[in-house]
């Protein structure tokens, strides 16, 4: 038996940059949702943040792969600064606070593949909100609608 | 290049049933922790529950594979009853309440491979506790110590 | 936002032991295919092997979780013998030859969750055949048909 | 129990663009290996290809995430052209031939996260070579050495 014996291979799914809109996530942050696999707990997202942005401290229940396209940022808990071309691997269990410095003179643009949930933590370390493939898809669809975009054709949605 | 070119292959890890103790998890429930991979968010556990046991309702952030060895149980949210030889696949995002009926006349013994976290929910659907590879390892080690067992040799710990 | 905000959670999938037939895989071996996820590269299978069985040496491209239900077996490359209740974790890259000893007096029954492909190797270490979620589904369907069973309702197929 | 109860969270791993060299992979192609996890079957790589490059047709045993940074390319089996900002999801089982057109006037720069193995196929669909986390690490180390670079500090190696 050769690999040919498999027959028809499953197809790949592509989205060009302009295929899916960037919509507001929080003040100073726009995002584009590229893929969700709710049953696998995977979500792939691109985030564009203005200088001076901080995201709520959160714990990850799965692994995250991050590739930085422009700008600079770091987690307040680690010294490494991510700039264009930086790759970051975040293991399950990581807890951190994403910060984009005020001193940046351009948008910080980051591509993330996230497995599992972001557990957003309050000041006492309790879970305040859960951001996962299902909830991020709801937020993206609602923001596309609210901002006059057609229903987005997210991979896997 | 053939597959031989890979050189030394990574080793596998085995635990026989008697290699790791069953210790109390909650009233009527004993468990054995076989493997953790904290950075991947994986934990493999075997659970033995007496008739009449109910676990707190929880949401999964990753996939779960479950194989039932004896007894019977179901999730209160689904009709299917799991008995010896039953396989259950739980996708990420699943929310359910494991229940072992009072009418069972033997221990219900289930093997689980869990990815990500169990988010234990209170009556309002808020996250009360987070059970994941890191926390289950802490609980298992503490219960082994409290019950007079040596430090357990959990795979990946 | 609470976890309730997720809305309808994805459903789980259960198969009882009698829901899917055991059919011949090779001389002395019967198998039951419980789940495939071709796009994820996952297949879940239960194997029943008579005493004296050896499977072709293979390399794994992904991780394998194995739980032994009865009998005894080992990989010829490792000393550990798996018996009822044994758990085995095989990392990606593992290369081994599953062997069930002649001296067994009962069927060896093993549940496997396999990620990726088994690359069956010839005596020179070259890849002879590729066994993955797609090919194992083809084999299972063909063997069900050939042995007079209805089309099997494998999870994910 | 709050998320704080987890104690010390596992650390993340970052590599800036200049931390790891680009070295030759094949004629017209340079690559940078960012991460391997041999036991999980994960490898993260950045590829820079000159116009007119074609890679050997291969089958994937796991999923691939691809983000294009510059240039343009496509799989000969699919019509979609990937340009800067394009995201591509390739399921396990995908079979394709990566091609960078002659007409490009710049380098095509792609970031890939690959799970499992690339099974490079000959003209008859037989597996000629196996490229996976272990073999790509061997190739990268050898090419760093051959090109006068220090031993590369690949994540997970």
XYZ file of C-alpha atoms in Angstrom:
628
model
C 0.000 0.000 0.000
C 1.363 3.398 -0.917
C 0.361 6.800 0.373
C -1.687 7.129 -2.819
C -3.987 4.472 -1.429
C -5.404 7.081 0.942
C -7.506 8.447 -1.900
C -8.761 12.018 -1.756
C -6.796 14.066 0.775
C -8.646 16.584 2.964
C -8.498 20.152 1.651
C -6.627 23.065 3.193
C -8.252 26.362 4.127
C -6.764 29.743 3.258
C -7.684 33.278 4.240
C -5.939 36.260 2.695
C -5.405 39.348 4.829
C -8.342 41.210 3.290
C -10.766 38.250 3.547
C -11.666 38.933 7.170
C -12.090 42.360 8.778
C -10.235 43.748 11.770
C -12.814 44.813 14.373
C -12.545 46.338 17.858
C -11.716 44.023 20.772
C -11.030 46.593 23.464
C -9.968 50.230 23.513
C -6.923 50.544 21.238
C -7.101 46.936 19.990
C -8.459 45.549 16.710
C -8.557 41.839 15.916
C -9.151 39.435 13.040
C -10.394 35.904 13.757
C -8.943 33.508 11.195
C -9.956 30.074 12.475
C -11.858 28.343 15.239
C -12.116 24.647 15.997
C -14.493 24.626 18.939
C -14.353 20.845 19.468
C -10.547 20.909 19.499
C -10.296 24.135 21.483
C -8.225 25.953 18.814
C -8.530 29.614 17.800
C -6.251 31.559 15.476
C -6.349 35.317 15.753
C -4.424 38.390 14.641
C -4.270 41.346 17.001
C -3.330 44.965 16.267
C -2.691 47.088 19.339
C -1.941 50.784 19.682
C 0.912 52.035 21.866
C 0.029 51.995 25.551
C -2.265 48.957 25.480
C -2.464 46.412 28.298
C -4.540 43.218 28.212
C -6.039 41.675 31.351
C -3.771 39.221 33.134
C -4.755 35.680 32.209
C -3.849 32.045 32.585
C -3.717 29.699 29.594
C -5.139 26.185 29.777
C -3.363 25.169 26.543
C -0.370 26.108 24.425
C 0.003 29.329 22.440
C 2.222 30.049 19.422
C 2.813 33.757 18.723
C 4.566 35.435 15.809
C 5.105 39.211 15.867
C 4.707 41.107 12.589
C 5.383 44.717 13.654
C 5.755 46.961 16.694
C 6.965 45.719 20.065
C 5.446 44.208 23.188
C 6.229 42.029 26.136
C 4.594 40.210 28.999
C 5.033 42.220 32.168
C 6.130 38.991 33.883
C 9.066 38.342 31.461
C 11.916 40.580 30.276
C 11.947 39.550 26.579
C 10.640 42.174 24.155
C 8.957 40.842 21.012
C 9.546 42.735 17.776
C 8.963 41.990 14.078
C 10.078 38.418 13.392
C 10.016 37.274 17.033
C 8.526 33.895 17.840
C 7.101 33.109 21.283
C 6.006 29.740 22.633
C 3.730 29.835 25.674
C 3.113 26.527 27.466
C -0.167 25.530 29.071
C -0.332 27.005 32.553
C 1.401 30.263 31.577
C 0.104 33.326 33.445
C 0.922 36.789 32.109
C -0.091 40.336 31.208
C 0.463 41.471 27.615
C 1.719 45.061 27.437
C 2.447 47.308 24.457
C 4.633 50.228 25.528
C 3.558 53.848 25.185
C 6.832 54.599 23.430
C 5.976 52.573 20.287
C 5.595 54.666 17.128
C 3.612 52.108 15.163
C 0.895 49.489 15.537
C 1.920 46.228 17.191
C 0.670 43.396 15.005
C 0.749 39.827 16.373
C -0.517 36.495 15.031
C -1.564 33.959 17.684
C -2.609 30.311 17.528
C -4.241 29.595 20.886
C -5.224 26.181 22.229
C -7.718 26.027 25.081
C -8.969 28.981 27.077
C -7.651 32.279 28.352
C -8.813 32.514 31.944
C -8.920 36.251 32.624
C -7.985 36.821 36.264
C -9.100 39.498 38.688
C -6.729 41.072 41.171
C -7.171 38.139 43.566
C -6.374 35.514 40.952
C -9.971 34.394 40.517
C -11.310 33.605 37.067
C -13.387 36.561 35.911
C -14.069 35.581 32.298
C -13.287 32.688 29.981
C -12.129 33.454 26.448
C -12.087 30.385 24.215
C -12.868 29.330 20.648
C -16.607 29.557 21.263
C -16.658 32.899 23.028
C -14.142 34.576 20.714
C -16.279 33.540 17.739
C -19.358 35.091 19.368
C -17.469 38.314 20.037
C -16.046 38.450 16.504
C -19.430 37.871 14.856
C -21.070 40.498 17.055
C -18.344 43.055 16.318
C -18.472 42.374 12.573
C -22.230 42.955 12.662
C -21.941 46.076 14.825
C -19.320 47.543 12.500
C -21.182 46.991 9.252
C -19.287 43.983 7.946
C -20.935 40.925 6.404
C -21.014 37.689 8.401
C -17.331 36.682 8.521
C -16.214 33.450 6.863
C -13.964 32.240 9.685
C -12.338 28.867 9.009
C -14.188 26.188 10.976
C -17.127 28.401 11.992
C 17.251 8.928 4.044
C 15.332 6.163 5.726
C 13.459 6.262 9.010
C 16.587 4.669 10.532
C 18.345 7.983 10.013
C 16.419 9.363 12.963
C 18.827 7.669 15.308
C 17.764 6.869 18.852
C 13.980 7.032 19.229
C 12.494 8.582 22.372
C 11.500 6.037 25.019
C 7.984 5.158 26.097
C 6.766 5.308 29.692
C 4.774 2.543 31.349
C 2.978 2.298 34.674
C 1.472 -0.961 35.846
C -1.708 -0.838 37.921
C 0.121 -1.355 41.205
C 2.857 1.223 40.470
C 0.781 4.190 41.606
C -1.673 4.223 44.528
C -5.357 5.065 44.456
C -5.976 7.879 46.952
C -9.112 9.832 47.990
C -10.312 12.615 45.686
C -13.684 13.311 47.266
C -16.123 11.339 49.396
C -16.660 7.988 47.673
C -14.008 8.583 44.996
C -10.439 7.271 44.769
C -8.073 8.223 41.953
C -4.716 7.278 40.451
C -2.714 9.882 38.513
C -0.785 8.184 35.723
C 0.688 11.069 33.714
C 0.908 14.833 33.611
C 2.382 17.053 30.928
C 1.945 20.482 32.452
C 3.366 22.375 29.443
C 1.030 20.526 27.079
C -1.955 20.614 29.429
C -2.364 16.808 29.497
C -3.329 14.663 32.482
C -4.172 10.970 32.535
C -6.123 9.695 35.508
C -8.053 6.658 36.647
C -11.083 7.193 38.848
C -12.944 4.679 41.041
C -16.318 5.876 42.298
C -18.781 4.255 44.679
C -22.488 4.048 43.847
C -24.271 7.342 44.404
C -21.374 9.642 43.532
C -21.815 12.956 41.722
C -18.958 15.214 40.570
C -19.309 18.985 40.355
C -20.612 20.264 37.027
C -17.696 21.486 34.921
C -16.717 22.831 31.535
C -13.748 21.401 29.609
C -11.308 23.674 27.789
C -9.837 20.729 25.851
C -10.739 17.245 24.665
C -11.258 14.227 26.901
C -11.028 10.524 26.021
C -12.733 8.185 28.516
C -12.758 4.390 28.673
C -14.950 2.634 31.239
C -13.556 -0.480 32.932
C -16.397 -1.461 35.285
C -19.634 -0.214 36.823
C -21.888 2.308 35.114
C -22.250 6.067 34.940
C -23.516 8.857 32.770
C -23.465 12.610 32.443
C -26.723 14.014 33.741
C -26.908 16.122 30.568
C -26.796 13.097 28.182
C -28.846 9.887 28.086
C -26.027 7.431 27.243
C -24.977 5.130 30.069
C -21.325 4.060 30.089
C -20.557 0.511 31.151
C -17.505 -1.761 30.924
C -15.983 -1.380 27.460
C -17.703 1.928 26.634
C -15.672 4.664 24.978
C -16.615 8.335 25.302
C -15.175 11.292 23.403
C -15.789 14.705 24.944
C -14.960 17.742 22.795
C -13.521 20.977 24.121
C -16.354 23.143 25.405
C -18.355 20.217 26.810
C -20.256 21.036 30.020
C -21.576 18.177 32.149
C -22.119 16.528 35.524
C -20.731 13.026 36.031
C -23.106 10.813 37.998
C -22.743 7.247 39.250
C -26.161 5.801 40.131
C -27.055 4.564 43.605
C -28.285 1.319 42.096
C -24.793 0.154 41.041
C -23.576 -2.944 42.867
C -19.876 -2.477 42.143
C -17.216 0.210 41.848
C -17.301 2.325 38.691
C -13.778 2.401 37.275
C -12.968 4.880 34.475
C -9.728 5.817 32.702
C -9.560 9.418 31.431
C -7.056 11.307 29.275
C -7.854 14.978 29.784
C -6.459 17.893 27.788
C -6.710 21.367 29.284
C -8.660 22.318 32.377
C -11.863 21.311 34.094
C -13.567 24.560 35.049
C -15.743 23.607 37.998
C -18.890 25.713 37.875
C -21.077 27.020 40.676
C -24.850 27.139 40.384
C -24.667 30.398 38.415
C -22.187 29.063 35.858
C -19.243 30.962 37.306
C -15.852 29.276 37.507
C -15.320 28.185 41.109
C -12.138 26.131 40.759
C -9.719 25.144 38.000
C -8.534 21.541 37.833
C -5.658 21.047 35.427
C -2.407 19.103 35.065
C -0.656 21.293 37.623
C -3.381 21.313 40.249
C -4.231 17.621 39.925
C -0.560 16.788 40.466
C -0.511 18.901 43.633
C -3.632 17.179 44.918
C -2.304 13.714 44.095
C 1.048 14.313 45.774
C -0.637 15.732 48.874
C -3.045 12.801 49.113
C -0.254 10.241 48.625
C 1.661 11.893 51.476
C -1.404 12.142 53.713
C -2.223 8.481 53.162
C 1.233 7.106 53.902
C 2.377 6.405 50.354
C 5.844 7.255 49.038
C 6.191 10.167 46.599
C 4.396 8.891 43.479
C 6.345 8.398 40.255
C 3.788 9.981 37.925
C 4.891 10.044 34.266
C 6.056 13.560 33.390
C 6.096 14.860 36.968
C -19.420 36.963 31.435
C -19.801 33.529 32.954
C -19.108 30.165 31.396
C -22.884 30.022 30.753
C -22.384 32.705 28.149
C -20.928 30.076 25.840
C -24.428 28.903 25.017
C -24.973 25.383 23.758
C -21.961 23.197 24.501
C -20.806 20.691 21.859
C -22.083 17.165 22.443
C -20.026 14.146 23.442
C -19.956 10.888 21.498
C -20.264 7.479 23.132
C -19.882 3.954 21.810
C -20.689 0.959 23.962
C -18.638 -2.204 23.505
C -21.314 -3.928 21.405
C -21.956 -0.892 19.166
C -19.047 -1.610 16.830
C -17.860 -5.066 15.730
C -14.434 -6.589 16.166
C -13.151 -7.633 12.726
C -9.900 -9.244 11.500
C -6.832 -7.035 11.134
C -4.193 -9.683 10.607
C -3.836 -13.359 11.463
C -4.695 -13.723 15.160
C -5.772 -10.098 15.598
C -9.265 -8.587 15.724
C -9.904 -4.858 16.050
C -12.683 -2.362 16.739
C -12.392 1.196 15.395
C -14.060 3.598 17.826
C -13.162 7.047 16.457
C -11.358 8.777 13.646
C -10.632 12.469 13.190
C -8.906 12.504 9.832
C -8.219 16.265 9.832
C -6.659 16.059 13.290
C -4.861 12.782 12.635
C -6.526 10.951 15.563
C -7.705 7.341 15.635
C -8.981 5.342 18.603
C -8.895 1.590 18.300
C -9.246 -1.522 20.428
C -7.151 -4.544 19.534
C -7.563 -8.173 20.609
C -4.571 -10.401 19.891
C -4.098 -14.120 20.347
C -0.994 -15.520 22.044
C 2.011 -15.531 19.740
C 1.129 -12.428 17.737
C 3.727 -9.942 16.471
C 2.914 -6.674 14.677
C 5.235 -5.145 12.075
C 7.869 -2.814 13.496
C 6.759 0.786 13.046
C 7.607 4.381 13.806
C 5.016 6.773 15.206
C 4.728 10.343 13.924
C 2.565 11.366 16.900
C 1.786 10.367 20.461
C 0.007 7.184 21.524
C -1.874 6.451 24.755
C -2.416 2.736 25.486
C -4.426 1.057 28.233
C -4.286 -2.728 28.606
C -7.514 -4.537 29.522
C -6.395 -8.174 29.626
C -3.565 -10.518 28.671
C 0.053 -9.402 28.442
C 2.357 -7.908 25.817
C 5.445 -5.820 25.387
C 7.455 -4.010 22.762
C 10.451 -6.113 21.837
C 12.589 -2.973 22.228
C 11.586 -2.372 25.894
C 11.568 -4.674 28.925
C 8.260 -3.582 30.478
C 5.414 -6.084 30.220
C 1.911 -4.622 29.994
C -0.860 -6.464 31.806
C -4.457 -5.628 32.799
C -4.517 -2.077 34.179
C -1.159 -1.012 32.673
C -0.903 2.413 31.058
C 1.682 3.170 28.390
C 2.586 6.554 26.918
C 4.449 6.462 23.596
C 5.955 9.745 22.387
C 6.137 10.818 18.772
C 9.190 9.271 17.162
C 8.881 5.986 19.058
C 9.946 2.922 17.042
C 8.924 -0.527 18.253
C 7.575 -4.018 17.602
C 4.473 -5.088 19.538
C 4.689 -8.716 20.669
C 2.167 -10.922 22.483
C 3.931 -13.955 23.986
C 3.043 -17.524 23.059
C 2.746 -18.366 26.736
C -0.386 -16.226 27.285
C -3.489 -18.233 28.164
C -6.027 -15.549 27.220
C -6.681 -12.858 24.650
C -4.628 -9.651 24.997
C -7.038 -6.733 24.808
C -5.622 -3.193 24.410
C -7.241 0.209 23.888
C -5.138 2.719 21.910
C -5.573 6.406 21.113
C -3.156 7.113 18.275
C -2.197 10.523 16.922
C -0.587 10.702 13.482
C 0.623 7.756 11.448
C 2.186 4.379 12.057
C 4.995 4.101 9.528
C 5.433 0.355 9.051
C 9.112 -0.330 8.415
C 10.766 -3.007 6.352
C 13.950 -4.745 7.473
C 16.057 -1.846 6.167
C 14.090 0.817 8.014
C 12.290 2.053 4.926
C 8.614 2.980 5.126
C 6.619 0.135 3.634
C 3.074 1.214 4.504
C 1.376 4.139 6.227
C -1.412 3.415 8.717
C -3.321 6.524 9.730
C -6.856 7.703 10.512
C -7.824 7.605 6.831
C -6.354 4.218 5.984
C -7.506 2.503 9.188
C -11.061 3.687 8.453
C -10.873 2.212 4.952
C -9.622 -1.089 6.338
C -12.268 -1.204 9.061
C -15.125 -0.449 6.670
C -13.893 -3.081 4.207
C -13.558 -5.712 6.928
C -17.003 -4.946 8.341
C -18.466 -5.388 4.869
C -16.486 -8.563 4.188
C -17.594 -10.081 7.492
C -21.293 -9.384 7.118
C -21.608 -6.416 9.470
C -23.581 -3.263 8.657
C -21.666 -0.063 7.841
C -20.019 0.801 11.182
C -20.955 4.027 12.938
C -17.418 5.080 13.873
C -17.246 8.405 15.726
C -16.089 11.121 13.306
C -16.447 8.996 10.149
C -9.047 27.464 45.168
C -8.103 30.275 42.839
C -5.882 30.133 39.780
C -3.148 31.562 42.044
C -3.102 28.232 43.826
C -1.236 26.770 40.861
C 1.962 28.340 42.146
C 4.805 29.074 39.751
C 3.592 29.015 36.144
C 5.792 27.437 33.461
C 7.907 29.951 31.545
C 7.505 30.952 27.918
C 10.282 30.754 25.334
C 11.090 33.554 22.916
C 13.412 33.769 19.924
C 14.003 37.056 18.146
C 14.598 36.986 14.394
C 18.360 37.357 14.751
C 18.692 34.709 17.485
C 18.774 31.797 15.052
C 20.452 31.776 11.625
C 18.867 31.083 8.266
C 20.775 28.220 6.616
C 20.386 26.359 3.301
C 17.693 23.682 3.051
C 17.740 23.060 -0.676
C 18.764 25.073 -3.734
C 17.103 28.497 -3.448
C 15.714 27.873 0.056
C 16.998 29.040 3.445
C 15.357 28.082 6.736
C 15.373 28.929 10.435
C 14.326 26.308 12.983
C 12.623 28.006 15.929
C 11.277 25.110 18.013
C 11.128 21.345 18.170
C 9.189 19.139 20.554
C 10.265 15.684 19.450
C 8.019 13.822 21.922
C 4.982 15.822 20.797
C 5.911 15.784 17.112
C 5.955 19.603 16.800
C 8.383 21.704 14.759
C 8.230 25.424 14.054
C 10.194 26.699 11.100
C 10.566 29.792 8.931
C 11.335 29.300 5.264
C 12.678 31.824 2.731
C 12.411 30.725 -0.888
C 13.657 32.368 -4.067
C 11.397 32.735 -7.117
C 11.072 29.489 -9.052
C 11.346 27.100 -6.111
C 9.384 23.867 -5.847
C 9.403 21.522 -2.826
C 8.920 17.788 -3.141
C 5.299 16.643 -3.008
C 4.515 15.366 0.468
C 1.772 14.070 2.721
C 1.270 15.427 6.235
C 0.529 13.114 9.153
C -0.523 16.046 11.365
C -1.863 19.586 11.115
C 0.084 22.574 9.799
C -0.477 26.286 10.456
C 1.183 28.636 7.939
C 1.465 32.413 7.943
C 2.982 34.182 4.943
C 5.218 37.202 5.597
C 6.261 38.223 2.061
C 6.290 37.076 -1.552
C 3.724 34.678 -2.979
C 3.281 30.920 -3.319
C 0.684 28.233 -3.666
C 0.250 24.500 -3.573
C 0.067 23.181 -7.110
C -2.991 21.156 -6.033
C -5.004 24.238 -4.901
C -5.799 27.524 -6.663
C -5.335 29.893 -3.678
C -2.232 32.091 -3.809
C -0.696 33.015 -0.456
C 0.722 36.514 -0.096
C 1.831 38.686 2.842
C -0.730 38.323 5.631
C -2.307 35.098 4.318
C -3.107 32.340 6.774
C -3.322 28.700 5.686
C -4.592 25.735 7.702
C -3.552 22.304 6.432
C -5.294 19.301 8.000
C -3.631 15.987 8.680
C -3.689 13.891 5.530
C -3.110 16.853 3.207
C -0.980 16.028 0.147
C 0.544 18.875 -1.865
C 3.464 20.447 -3.698
C 4.625 23.886 -2.546
C 5.540 26.139 -5.467
C 6.984 29.666 -5.566
C 6.448 31.208 -9.006
C 9.319 32.387 -11.214
C 7.552 35.723 -11.638
C 8.049 36.784 -7.989
C 10.338 39.790 -7.554
C 11.140 39.202 -3.881
C 11.848 36.430 -1.394
C 8.854 34.397 -0.238
C 8.988 34.224 3.556
C 6.674 31.789 5.374
C 6.320 30.770 9.034
C 5.095 27.206 9.625
C 4.070 25.289 12.738
C 4.075 21.626 11.716
C 2.700 18.716 13.730
C 3.830 15.217 12.808
C 5.828 14.267 9.745
C 6.138 15.359 6.145
C 6.190 12.144 4.123
C 8.042 13.109 0.958
C 6.588 11.108 -1.927
C 8.210 9.810 -5.063
C 6.424 9.830 -8.420
C 4.588 6.615 -7.529
C 3.284 7.921 -4.205
C 5.725 5.898 -2.123
C 7.350 7.453 0.919
C 10.887 8.427 -0.026
C 11.936 10.371 3.070
C 10.443 11.342 6.428
C 10.892 14.909 7.665
C 9.885 15.340 11.287
C 10.941 17.182 14.441
C 13.907 14.864 14.957
C 15.203 14.877 11.397
C 14.705 18.607 10.830
C 16.716 19.287 13.997
C 19.549 17.085 12.705
C 19.529 18.897 9.367
C 19.454 22.331 10.996
C 22.312 21.565 13.355
C 24.410 20.131 10.523
C 23.766 23.144 8.313
C 24.558 25.616 11.108
C 27.856 23.802 11.655
C 28.646 23.616 7.937
C 27.967 27.333 7.500
C 30.097 28.567 10.385
C 27.325 29.293 12.900
C 27.496 28.341 16.584
C 25.298 25.486 17.827
C 21.772 26.913 17.481
C 19.647 27.422 20.582
C 16.419 25.990 19.171
C 13.520 25.964 21.652
C 13.061 22.451 22.988
C 16.295 21.048 21.540
